[in-house]
Coordinates of C-alpha atoms in Angstrom, one line a residue:
Chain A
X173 CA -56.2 12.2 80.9
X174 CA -56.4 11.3 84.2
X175 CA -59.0 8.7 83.6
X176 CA -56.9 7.7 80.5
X177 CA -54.0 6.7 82.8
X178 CA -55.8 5.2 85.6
X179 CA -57.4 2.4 82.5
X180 CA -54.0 2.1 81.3
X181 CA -52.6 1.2 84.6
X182 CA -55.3 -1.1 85.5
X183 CA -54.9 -3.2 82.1
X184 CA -50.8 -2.9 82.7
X185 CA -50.1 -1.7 79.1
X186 CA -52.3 -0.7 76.3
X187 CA -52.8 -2.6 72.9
X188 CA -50.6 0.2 71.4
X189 CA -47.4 0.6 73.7
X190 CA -47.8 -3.4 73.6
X191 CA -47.2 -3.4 69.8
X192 CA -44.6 -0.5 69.6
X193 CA -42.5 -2.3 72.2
X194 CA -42.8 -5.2 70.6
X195 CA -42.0 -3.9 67.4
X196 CA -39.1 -2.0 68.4
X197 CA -37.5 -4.9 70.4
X198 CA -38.3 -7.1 67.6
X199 CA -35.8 -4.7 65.6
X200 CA -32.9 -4.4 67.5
X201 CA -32.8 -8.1 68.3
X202 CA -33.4 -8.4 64.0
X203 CA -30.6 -6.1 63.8
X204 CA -28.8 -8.0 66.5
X205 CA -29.0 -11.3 64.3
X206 CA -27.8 -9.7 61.6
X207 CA -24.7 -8.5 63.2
X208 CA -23.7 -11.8 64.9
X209 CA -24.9 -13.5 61.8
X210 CA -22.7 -11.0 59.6
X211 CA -19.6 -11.5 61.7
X212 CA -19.7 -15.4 62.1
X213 CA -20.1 -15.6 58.3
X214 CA -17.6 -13.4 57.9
X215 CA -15.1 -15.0 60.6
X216 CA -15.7 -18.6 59.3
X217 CA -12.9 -18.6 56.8
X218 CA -10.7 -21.2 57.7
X219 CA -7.1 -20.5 57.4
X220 CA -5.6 -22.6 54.4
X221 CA -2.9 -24.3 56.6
X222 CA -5.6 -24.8 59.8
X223 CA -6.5 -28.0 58.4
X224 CA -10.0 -30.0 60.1
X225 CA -9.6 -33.3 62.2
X226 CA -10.1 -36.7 60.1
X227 CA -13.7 -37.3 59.5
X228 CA -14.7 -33.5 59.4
X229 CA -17.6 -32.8 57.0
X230 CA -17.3 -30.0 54.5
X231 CA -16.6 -26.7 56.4
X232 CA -20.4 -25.5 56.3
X233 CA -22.1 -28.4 57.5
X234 CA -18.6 -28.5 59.7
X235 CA -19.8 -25.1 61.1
X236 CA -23.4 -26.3 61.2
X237 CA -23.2 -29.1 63.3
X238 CA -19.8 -28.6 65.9
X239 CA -20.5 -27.4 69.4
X240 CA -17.2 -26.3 70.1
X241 CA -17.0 -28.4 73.3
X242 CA -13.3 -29.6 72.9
X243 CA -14.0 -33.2 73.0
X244 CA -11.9 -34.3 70.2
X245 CA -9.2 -32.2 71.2
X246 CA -9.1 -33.7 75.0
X247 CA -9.5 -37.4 73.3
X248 CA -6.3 -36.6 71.0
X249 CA -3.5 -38.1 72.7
X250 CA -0.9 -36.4 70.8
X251 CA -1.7 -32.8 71.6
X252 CA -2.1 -32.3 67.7
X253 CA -5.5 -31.1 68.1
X254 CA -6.1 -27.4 69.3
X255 CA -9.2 -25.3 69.7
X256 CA -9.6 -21.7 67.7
X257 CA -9.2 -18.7 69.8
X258 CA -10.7 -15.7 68.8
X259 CA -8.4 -13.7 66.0
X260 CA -7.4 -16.3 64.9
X261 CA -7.4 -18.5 61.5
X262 CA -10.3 -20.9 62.5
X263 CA -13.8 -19.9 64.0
X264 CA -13.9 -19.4 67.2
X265 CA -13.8 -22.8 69.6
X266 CA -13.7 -25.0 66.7
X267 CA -11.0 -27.2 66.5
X268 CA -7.7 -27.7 63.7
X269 CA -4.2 -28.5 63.5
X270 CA -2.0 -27.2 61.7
X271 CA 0.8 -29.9 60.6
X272 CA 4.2 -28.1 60.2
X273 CA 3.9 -27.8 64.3
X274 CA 1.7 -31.1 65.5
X275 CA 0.7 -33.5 62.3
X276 CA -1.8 -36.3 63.0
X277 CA -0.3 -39.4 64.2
X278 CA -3.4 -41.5 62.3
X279 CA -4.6 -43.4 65.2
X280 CA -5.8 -46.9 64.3
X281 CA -9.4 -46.1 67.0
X282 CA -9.2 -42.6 65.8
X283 CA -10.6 -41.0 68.9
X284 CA -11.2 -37.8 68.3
X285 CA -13.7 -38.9 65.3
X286 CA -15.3 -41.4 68.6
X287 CA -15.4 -38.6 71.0
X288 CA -17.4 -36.3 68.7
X289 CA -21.1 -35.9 70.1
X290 CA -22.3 -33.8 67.5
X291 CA -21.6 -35.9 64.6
X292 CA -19.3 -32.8 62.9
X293 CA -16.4 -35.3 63.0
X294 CA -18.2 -38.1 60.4
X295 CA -18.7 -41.5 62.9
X296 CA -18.8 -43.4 59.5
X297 CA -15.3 -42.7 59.5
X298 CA -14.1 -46.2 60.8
X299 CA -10.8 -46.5 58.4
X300 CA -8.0 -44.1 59.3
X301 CA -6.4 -44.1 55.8
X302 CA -9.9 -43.3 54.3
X303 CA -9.9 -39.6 55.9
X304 CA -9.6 -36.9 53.9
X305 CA -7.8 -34.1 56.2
X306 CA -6.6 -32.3 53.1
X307 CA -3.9 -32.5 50.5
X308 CA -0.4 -32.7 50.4
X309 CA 0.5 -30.5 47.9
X310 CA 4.7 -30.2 46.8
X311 CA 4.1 -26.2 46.4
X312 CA 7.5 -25.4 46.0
X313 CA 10.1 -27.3 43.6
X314 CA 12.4 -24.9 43.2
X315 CA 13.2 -25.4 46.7
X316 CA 12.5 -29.4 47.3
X317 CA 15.7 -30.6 47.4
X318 CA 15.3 -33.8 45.3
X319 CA 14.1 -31.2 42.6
X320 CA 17.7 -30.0 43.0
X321 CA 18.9 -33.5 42.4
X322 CA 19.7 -34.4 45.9
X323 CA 18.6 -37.4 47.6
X324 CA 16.1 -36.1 50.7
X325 CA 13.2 -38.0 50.7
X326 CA 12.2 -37.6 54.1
X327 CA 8.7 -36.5 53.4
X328 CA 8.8 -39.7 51.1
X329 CA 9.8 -41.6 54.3
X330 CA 8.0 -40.4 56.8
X331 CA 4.7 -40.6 54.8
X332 CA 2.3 -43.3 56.2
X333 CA 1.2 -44.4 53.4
X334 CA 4.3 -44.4 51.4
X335 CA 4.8 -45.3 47.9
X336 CA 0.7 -44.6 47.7
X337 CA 0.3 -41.4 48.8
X338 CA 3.7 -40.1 48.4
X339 CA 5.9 -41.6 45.3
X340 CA 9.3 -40.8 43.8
X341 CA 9.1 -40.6 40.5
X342 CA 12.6 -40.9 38.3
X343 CA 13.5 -38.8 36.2
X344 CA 16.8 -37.8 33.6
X345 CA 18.6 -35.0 35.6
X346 CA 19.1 -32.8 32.8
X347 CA 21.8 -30.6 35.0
X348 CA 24.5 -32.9 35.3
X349 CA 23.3 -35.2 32.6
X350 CA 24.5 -38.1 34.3
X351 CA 22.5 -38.8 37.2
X352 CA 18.6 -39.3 38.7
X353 CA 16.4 -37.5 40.3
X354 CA 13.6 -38.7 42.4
X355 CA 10.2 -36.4 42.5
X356 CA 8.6 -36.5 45.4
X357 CA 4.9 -36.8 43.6
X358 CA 1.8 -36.9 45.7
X359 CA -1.3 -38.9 44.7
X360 CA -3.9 -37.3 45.6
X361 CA -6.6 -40.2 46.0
X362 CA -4.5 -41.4 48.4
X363 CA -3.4 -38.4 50.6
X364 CA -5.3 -38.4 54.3
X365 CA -4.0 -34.8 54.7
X366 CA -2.0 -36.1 58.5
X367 CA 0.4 -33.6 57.5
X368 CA 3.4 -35.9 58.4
X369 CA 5.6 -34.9 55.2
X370 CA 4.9 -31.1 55.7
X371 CA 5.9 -31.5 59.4
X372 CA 9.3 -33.4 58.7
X373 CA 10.4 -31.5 55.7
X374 CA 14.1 -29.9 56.3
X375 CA 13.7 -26.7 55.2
X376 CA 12.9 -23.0 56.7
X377 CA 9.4 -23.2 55.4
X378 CA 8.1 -26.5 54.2
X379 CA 8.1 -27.0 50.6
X380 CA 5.0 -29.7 51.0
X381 CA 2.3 -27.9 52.8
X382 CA -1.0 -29.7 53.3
X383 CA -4.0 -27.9 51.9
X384 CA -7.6 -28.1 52.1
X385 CA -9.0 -30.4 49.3
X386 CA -11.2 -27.6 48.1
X387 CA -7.8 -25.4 47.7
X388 CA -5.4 -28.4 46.8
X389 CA -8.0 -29.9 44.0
X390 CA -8.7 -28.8 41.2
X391 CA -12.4 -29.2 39.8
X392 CA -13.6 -30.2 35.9
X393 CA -16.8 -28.5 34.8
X394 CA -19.8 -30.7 35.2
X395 CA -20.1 -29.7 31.1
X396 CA -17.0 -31.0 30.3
X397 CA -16.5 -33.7 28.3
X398 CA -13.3 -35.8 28.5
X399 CA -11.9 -37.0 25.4
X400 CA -9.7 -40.0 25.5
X401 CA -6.9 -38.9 23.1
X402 CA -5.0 -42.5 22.9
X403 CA -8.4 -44.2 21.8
X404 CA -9.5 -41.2 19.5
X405 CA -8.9 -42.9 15.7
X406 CA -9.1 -40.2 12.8
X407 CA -12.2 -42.3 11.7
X408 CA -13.4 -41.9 14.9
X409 CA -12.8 -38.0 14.4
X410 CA -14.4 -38.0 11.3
X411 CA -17.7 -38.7 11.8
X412 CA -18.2 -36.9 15.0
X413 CA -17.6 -37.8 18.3
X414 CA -20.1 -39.9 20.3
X415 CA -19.7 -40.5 23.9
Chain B
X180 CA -30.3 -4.3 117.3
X181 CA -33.6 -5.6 114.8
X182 CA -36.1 -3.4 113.5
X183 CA -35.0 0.2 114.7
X184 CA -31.8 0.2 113.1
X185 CA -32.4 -1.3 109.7
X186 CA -35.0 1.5 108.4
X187 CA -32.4 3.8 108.7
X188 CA -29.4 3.9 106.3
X189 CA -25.7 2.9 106.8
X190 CA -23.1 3.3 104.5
X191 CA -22.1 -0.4 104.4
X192 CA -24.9 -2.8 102.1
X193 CA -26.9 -5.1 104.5
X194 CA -25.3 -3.8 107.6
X195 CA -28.5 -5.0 109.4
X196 CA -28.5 -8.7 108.1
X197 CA -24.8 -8.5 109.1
X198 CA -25.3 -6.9 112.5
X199 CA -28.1 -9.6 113.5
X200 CA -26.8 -12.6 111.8
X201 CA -23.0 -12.0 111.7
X202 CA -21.2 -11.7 108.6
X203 CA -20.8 -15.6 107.3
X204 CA -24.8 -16.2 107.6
X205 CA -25.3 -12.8 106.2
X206 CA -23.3 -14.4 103.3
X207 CA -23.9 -17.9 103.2
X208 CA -25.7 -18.9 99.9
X209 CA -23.3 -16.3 98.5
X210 CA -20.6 -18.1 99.5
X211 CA -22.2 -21.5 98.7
X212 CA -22.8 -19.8 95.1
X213 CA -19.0 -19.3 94.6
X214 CA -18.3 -22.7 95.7
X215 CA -20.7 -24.2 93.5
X216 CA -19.6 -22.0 90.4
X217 CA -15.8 -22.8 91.1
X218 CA -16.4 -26.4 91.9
X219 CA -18.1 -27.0 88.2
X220 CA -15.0 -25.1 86.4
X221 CA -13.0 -27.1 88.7
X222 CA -14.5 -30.3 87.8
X223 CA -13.9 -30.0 84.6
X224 CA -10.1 -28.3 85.2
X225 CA -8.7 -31.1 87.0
X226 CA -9.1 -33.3 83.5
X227 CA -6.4 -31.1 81.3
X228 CA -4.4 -29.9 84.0
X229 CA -4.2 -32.9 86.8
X230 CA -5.3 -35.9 84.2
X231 CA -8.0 -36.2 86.3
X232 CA -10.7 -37.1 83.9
X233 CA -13.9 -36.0 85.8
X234 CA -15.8 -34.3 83.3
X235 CA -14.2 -34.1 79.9
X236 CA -15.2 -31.2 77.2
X237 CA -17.2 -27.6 78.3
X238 CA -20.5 -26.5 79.3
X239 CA -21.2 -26.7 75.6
X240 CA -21.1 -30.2 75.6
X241 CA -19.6 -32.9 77.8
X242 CA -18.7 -36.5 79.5
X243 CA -19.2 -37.4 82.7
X244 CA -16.9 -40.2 83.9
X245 CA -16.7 -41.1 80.0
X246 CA -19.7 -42.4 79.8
X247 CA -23.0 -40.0 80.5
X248 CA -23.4 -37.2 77.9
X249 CA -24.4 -34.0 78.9
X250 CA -24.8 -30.7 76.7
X251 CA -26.4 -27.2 76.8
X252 CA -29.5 -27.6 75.5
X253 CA -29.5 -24.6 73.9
X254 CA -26.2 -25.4 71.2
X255 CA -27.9 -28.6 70.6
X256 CA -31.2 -26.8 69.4
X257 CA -29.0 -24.5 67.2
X258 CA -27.9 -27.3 65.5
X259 CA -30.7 -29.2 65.1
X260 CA -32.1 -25.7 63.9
X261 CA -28.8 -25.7 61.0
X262 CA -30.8 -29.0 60.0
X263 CA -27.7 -30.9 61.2
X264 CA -28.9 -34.6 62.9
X265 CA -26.6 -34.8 65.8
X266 CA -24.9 -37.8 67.2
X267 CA -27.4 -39.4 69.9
X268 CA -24.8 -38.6 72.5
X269 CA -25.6 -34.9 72.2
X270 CA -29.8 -35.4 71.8
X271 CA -29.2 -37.4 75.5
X272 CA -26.8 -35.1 76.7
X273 CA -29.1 -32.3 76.0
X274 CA -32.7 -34.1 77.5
X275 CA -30.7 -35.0 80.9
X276 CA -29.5 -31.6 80.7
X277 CA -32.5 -30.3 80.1
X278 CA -34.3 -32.5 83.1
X279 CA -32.2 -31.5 85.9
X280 CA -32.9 -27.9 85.4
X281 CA -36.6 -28.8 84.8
X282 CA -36.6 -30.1 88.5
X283 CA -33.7 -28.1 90.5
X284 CA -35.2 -25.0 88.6
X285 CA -34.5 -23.4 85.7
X286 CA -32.6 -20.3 86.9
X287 CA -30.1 -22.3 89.2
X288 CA -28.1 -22.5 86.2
X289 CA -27.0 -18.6 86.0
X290 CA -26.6 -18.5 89.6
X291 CA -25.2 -21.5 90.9
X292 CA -23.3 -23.0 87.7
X293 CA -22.8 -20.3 84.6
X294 CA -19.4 -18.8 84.8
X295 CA -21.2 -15.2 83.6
X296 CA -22.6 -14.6 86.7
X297 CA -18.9 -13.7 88.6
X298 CA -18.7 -10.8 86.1
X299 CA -22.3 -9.5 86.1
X300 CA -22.5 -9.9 89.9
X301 CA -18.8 -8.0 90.2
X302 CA -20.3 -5.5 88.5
X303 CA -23.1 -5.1 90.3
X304 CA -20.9 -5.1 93.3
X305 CA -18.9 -2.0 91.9
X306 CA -22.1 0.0 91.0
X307 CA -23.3 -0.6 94.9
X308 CA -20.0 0.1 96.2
X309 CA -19.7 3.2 93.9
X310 CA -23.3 4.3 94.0
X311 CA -23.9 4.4 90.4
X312 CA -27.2 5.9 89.5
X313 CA -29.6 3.6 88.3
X314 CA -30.0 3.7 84.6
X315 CA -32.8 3.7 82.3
X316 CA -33.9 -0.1 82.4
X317 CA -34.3 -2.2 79.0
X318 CA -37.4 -4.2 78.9
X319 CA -36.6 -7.7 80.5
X320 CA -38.0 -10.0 77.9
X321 CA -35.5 -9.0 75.0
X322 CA -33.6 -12.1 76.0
X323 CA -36.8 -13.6 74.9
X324 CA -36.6 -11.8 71.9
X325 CA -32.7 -12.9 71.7
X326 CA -33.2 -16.6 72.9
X327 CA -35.6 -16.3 69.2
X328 CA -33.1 -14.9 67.1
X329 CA -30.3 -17.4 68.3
X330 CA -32.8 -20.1 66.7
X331 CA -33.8 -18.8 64.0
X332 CA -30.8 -17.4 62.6
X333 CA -28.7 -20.8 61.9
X334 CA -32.1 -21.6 60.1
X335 CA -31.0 -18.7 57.3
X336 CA -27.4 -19.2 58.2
X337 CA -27.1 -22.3 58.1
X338 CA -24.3 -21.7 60.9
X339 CA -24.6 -22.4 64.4
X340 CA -24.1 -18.1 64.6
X341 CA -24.5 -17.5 68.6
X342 CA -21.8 -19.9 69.4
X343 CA -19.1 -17.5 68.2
X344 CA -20.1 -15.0 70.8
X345 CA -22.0 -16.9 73.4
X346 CA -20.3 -15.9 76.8
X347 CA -21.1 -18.4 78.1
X348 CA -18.4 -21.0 77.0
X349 CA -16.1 -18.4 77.3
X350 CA -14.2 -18.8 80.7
X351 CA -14.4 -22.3 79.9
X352 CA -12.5 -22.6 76.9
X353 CA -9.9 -19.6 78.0
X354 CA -9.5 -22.1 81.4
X355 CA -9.1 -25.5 79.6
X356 CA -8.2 -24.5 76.2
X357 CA -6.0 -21.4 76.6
X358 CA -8.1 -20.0 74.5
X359 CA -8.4 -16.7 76.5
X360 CA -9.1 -13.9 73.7
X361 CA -12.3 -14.4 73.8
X362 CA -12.3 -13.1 77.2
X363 CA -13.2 -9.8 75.5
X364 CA -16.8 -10.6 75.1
X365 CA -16.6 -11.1 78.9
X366 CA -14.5 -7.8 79.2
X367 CA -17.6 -6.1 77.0
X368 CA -20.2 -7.3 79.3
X369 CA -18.5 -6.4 82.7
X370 CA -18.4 -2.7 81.1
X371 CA -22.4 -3.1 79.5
X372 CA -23.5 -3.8 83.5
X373 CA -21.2 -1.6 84.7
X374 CA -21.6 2.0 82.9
X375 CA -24.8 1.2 80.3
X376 CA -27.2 -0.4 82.1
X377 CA -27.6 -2.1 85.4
X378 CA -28.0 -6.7 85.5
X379 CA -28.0 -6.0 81.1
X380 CA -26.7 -8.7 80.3
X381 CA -28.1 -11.5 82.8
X382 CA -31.3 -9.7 83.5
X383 CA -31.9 -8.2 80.0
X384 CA -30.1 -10.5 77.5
X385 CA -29.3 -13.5 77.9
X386 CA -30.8 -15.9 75.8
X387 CA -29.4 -19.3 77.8
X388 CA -31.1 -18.0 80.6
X389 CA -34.1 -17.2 79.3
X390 CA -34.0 -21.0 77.5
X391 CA -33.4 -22.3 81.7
X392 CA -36.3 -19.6 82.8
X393 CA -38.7 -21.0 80.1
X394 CA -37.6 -24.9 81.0
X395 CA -37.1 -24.2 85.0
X396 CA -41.3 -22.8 85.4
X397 CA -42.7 -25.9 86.6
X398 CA -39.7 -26.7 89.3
X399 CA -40.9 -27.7 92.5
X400 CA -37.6 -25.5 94.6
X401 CA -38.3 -22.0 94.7
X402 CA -37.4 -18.6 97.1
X403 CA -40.6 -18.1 99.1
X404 CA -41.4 -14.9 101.2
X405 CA -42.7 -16.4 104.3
X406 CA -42.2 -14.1 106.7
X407 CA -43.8 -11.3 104.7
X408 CA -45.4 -9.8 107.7
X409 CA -41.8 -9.2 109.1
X410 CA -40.7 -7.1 106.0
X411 CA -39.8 -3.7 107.4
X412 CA -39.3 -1.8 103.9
X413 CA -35.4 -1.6 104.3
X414 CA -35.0 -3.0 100.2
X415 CA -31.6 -4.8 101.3
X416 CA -33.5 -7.5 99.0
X417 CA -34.5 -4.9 96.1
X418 CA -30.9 -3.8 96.0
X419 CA -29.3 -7.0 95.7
X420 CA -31.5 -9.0 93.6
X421 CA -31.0 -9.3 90.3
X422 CA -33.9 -9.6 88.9
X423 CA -35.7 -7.3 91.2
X424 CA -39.1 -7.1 90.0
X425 CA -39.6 -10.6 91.0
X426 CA -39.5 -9.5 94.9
X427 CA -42.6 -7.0 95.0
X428 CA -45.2 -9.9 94.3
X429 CA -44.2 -12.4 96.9
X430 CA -43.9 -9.5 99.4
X431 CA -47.0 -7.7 98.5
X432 CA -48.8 -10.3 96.8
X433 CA -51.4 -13.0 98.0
X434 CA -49.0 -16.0 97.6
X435 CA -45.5 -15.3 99.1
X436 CA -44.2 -17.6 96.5
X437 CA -41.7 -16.5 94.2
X438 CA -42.8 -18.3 91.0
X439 CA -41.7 -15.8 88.6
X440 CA -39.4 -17.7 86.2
X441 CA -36.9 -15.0 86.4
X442 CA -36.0 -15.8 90.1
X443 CA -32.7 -17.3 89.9
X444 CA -32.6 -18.7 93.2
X445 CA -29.8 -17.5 93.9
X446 CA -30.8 -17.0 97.0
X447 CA -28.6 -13.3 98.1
X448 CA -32.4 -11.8 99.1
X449 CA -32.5 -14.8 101.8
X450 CA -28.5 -13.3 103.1
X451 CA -29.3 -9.7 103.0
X452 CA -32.4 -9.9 105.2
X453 CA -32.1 -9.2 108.8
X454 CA -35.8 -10.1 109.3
X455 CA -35.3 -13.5 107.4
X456 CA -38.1 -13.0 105.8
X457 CA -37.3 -15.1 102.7
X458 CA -36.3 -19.0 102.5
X459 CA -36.1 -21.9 99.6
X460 CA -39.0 -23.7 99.9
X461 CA -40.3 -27.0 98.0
X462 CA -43.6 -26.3 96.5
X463 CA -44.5 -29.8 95.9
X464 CA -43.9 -30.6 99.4
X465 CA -45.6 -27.7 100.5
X466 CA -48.6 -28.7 98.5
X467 CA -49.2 -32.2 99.6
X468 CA -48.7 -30.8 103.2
X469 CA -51.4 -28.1 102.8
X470 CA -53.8 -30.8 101.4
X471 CA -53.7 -33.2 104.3

């Protein structure tokens, strides 16, 4: 025993306690991972109205490549940026807006996308009008205004991109039978997501809200085939479609 | 006043150092410590809250004067590890990073720089002021164990995983971000080193510091023991240092060189020692005088 003891203390430890440290460290830092892992998957659900700033890649790759440092947000001169805290509806650190408080003003530079050193703000993104926030998305006509037959318009107005992004569309108002009304109609190849028209709208709670595109847009199944109904003849019908 | 009286025990910590070399140089690389830690934060607090744009962004990553990049070397390998290219800015930012520490010494960074260290060393403070026992140690190379699993997991994850609980970015997003709920993971380890187990987190865990130990080994500054001979036993030095184990070698060793990679210079054994045994020497220096 003795003898035992005085070999293990000259060698420091023995082959054995070596590996069962090892191994049992090796476990609890495995478990470890796990944890963090689990709760940073789990915590990197972006809130639906938190929306990225311009040039963000798609939330993984977002979450893949940004350091959290705050560089965008201190190069955003109009305060519209803000960092996550923790319990909150964006990962911790990263940064959002959300536009009924602060919209994005749409700088011509676009800073924020300059300041980036991590590249999870796209530097390809030269073109302001070309970002892709989100969506505007009218969620609510029963309480738009103009849906009522009113003349409000101010998301209309106040959109930078207006009569491209945002249109009025005319329409026969059934209700009085005598008069317009104007839908506000958002195109959505044209939206940025700045967030302007849900940030000026006049009611309690906005009836445009801005939306992530992979919540505002809808998706066709890659199988899907279109069929052009104008251009369809019966002939055409008749023998079968080709595409 | 010298060797009689610090063998034998008095209630207050490093009486002796204090008695012979009055209470500021008893505490001076403490206090240059404190001024060093608050002067980063500050550097970068004067931006948001002055306009004063010294350093813009966090430890994470940042700018100096708008134009040199610097980031922690660590985030930067996580992302490259998410298979993520980065931005050059954060590549350089990381490699000048990654330099300094390689010649100031590794370490420096969790004494001299990392926010962290104010909590750990308070409660360190409070388990010598309360006389906590000592508690059953963890092994010290986890955080080498942890500085693993921080890279490997955004390999499976694909997420950058550590950065939601990393500490330490903490203090530095609650101070220029308001972001101050994440103060709970400092709130967590101030209790860990408090009641679980004694220097856990920065002595045990940490896997930034075990990424500065690993890049800080060849630096030519390091602690050195060279009055050894004058050592008179009264562990003022094994009581304060946090990483203790470094401290036996250079006292009872051949070489009275601390060249552990643990050491992080911090520079309290050097304070605490009535004897002044220990003092930062320049190894490099050192060398080229020996061979002449």
């Amino acid at each position: 025993m003795n003898q035992v003891n005085r070999n293990t203390k000259a060698k420091g430890v023995n082959r054995r306690q070596f590996l069962a440290t090892s191994a049992k460290a090796g476990c609890a830092m495995g478990l470890l991972g796990l944890g963090v892992t689990g709760v940073a998957k789990q915590s990197s659900h972006l809130d639906p109205l938190a929306i990225r700033p311009p040039g963000a890649l798609t939330e993984d790759d977002f979450l893949s490549a940004c350091v959290r440092c705050g560089l965008c947000v201190e190069a955003c001169p109009y305060d519209t940026l803000k960092l996550a805290r923790w319990f909150e509806g964006a990962p911790t650190g990263t940064p959002y807006f959300t536009a009924r408080a602060v919209p994005c003003e749409m700088c011509d530079d676009i800073p924020c996308v300059k300041a980036c050193p991590s590249g999870s703000l796209d530097h390809s993104l030269t073109e302001i009008n070309e970002s892709k926030m989100g969506i505007a998305v009218l969620i609510d006509e029963k309480s738009c205004l103009n849906f009522k037959g009113l003349r409000c318009d101010v998301c209309y107005r106040v959109c930078p991109l207006i009569d491209e992004a945002i249109t009025l569309e005319r329409q026969h108002n059934q209700r009085s039978d005598h008069h317009a009304m104007f839908l506000p109609t958002v195109n959505s190849d044209s939206c940025t997501g700045c967030g302007k028209c849900e940030h000026v709208c006049v009611l309690e709670e906005s009836a445009i809200r801005v939306l992530p595109a992979h919540i505002a847009l809808g998706k066709t199944a890659s199988h899907d085939t279109y069929i052009n109904t104008e251009e369809t003849t019966l002939e055409m019908l008749n023998k079968g479609l080709t595409l | 006043m010298s060797k009689g009286t610090s063998n034998t025990s008095t209630d207050r910590f490093a009486q002796a150092a204090i008695d012979e070399l009055g209470w500021w140089r008893a505490h001076k690389f403490l206090f240059l410590r404190r001024a060093s830690q608050l002067s980063v934060l500050l550097a970068f607090a004067i931006g948001p809250w002055f306009g004063l744009w010294l350093l813009k962004g966090n430890l994470s990553s940042s700018e100096l004067l708008a134009t040199i990049p610097l980031s922690d070397p660590l985030a930067t390998l996580q992302v490259l590890m998410t298979g993520h290219w980065p931005e050059l800015s954060l590549l350089l930012g990381a490699a000048i990073i990654a330099l300094f520490y390689l010649v100031a010494g590794g370490r420096v960074f969790c004494s001299w720089v990392c926010p962290v260290n104010l909590v750990t060393d308070a409660a360190s403070w409070l388990r010598r002021k309360f006389h906590l026992p000592r508690t059953s140690e963890m092994p010290r190379n986890l955080r080498y164990y942890l500085l693993a699993v921080v890279l490997l997991m955004p390999l499976f994850s694909g997420i950058a995983a550590w950065e939601w609980v990393n500490p330490v970015p903490v203090v530095y997003r609650a101070l220029l971000f308001g972001a101050g709920s994440g103060l709970w993971i400092l709130a967590a380890i101030f209790l860990l080193d408090l009641f679980i187990s004694e220097r856990a987190w920065c002595g045990h865990l940490c896997p930034t510091g075990a990424m500065f130990a690993l890049l800080g080994k060849a630096s030519p500054v390091k602690v050195s023991a060279v009055n050894a001979k004058d050592c008179d036993n009264c562990m003022d030095c094994f009581e304060v240092c946090p990483e203790r184990q470094v401290l036996k070698p250079a006292l009872k060793g051949t070489s009275p060189m601390i060249t552990d990679s643990d050491c992080t210079q911090c520079g309290r054994c050097i304070d605490v020692c009535a004897q002044r045994v220990f003092q930062y020497q320049n190894r490099i220096a050192l060398k080229a005088e020996n061979n002449q």
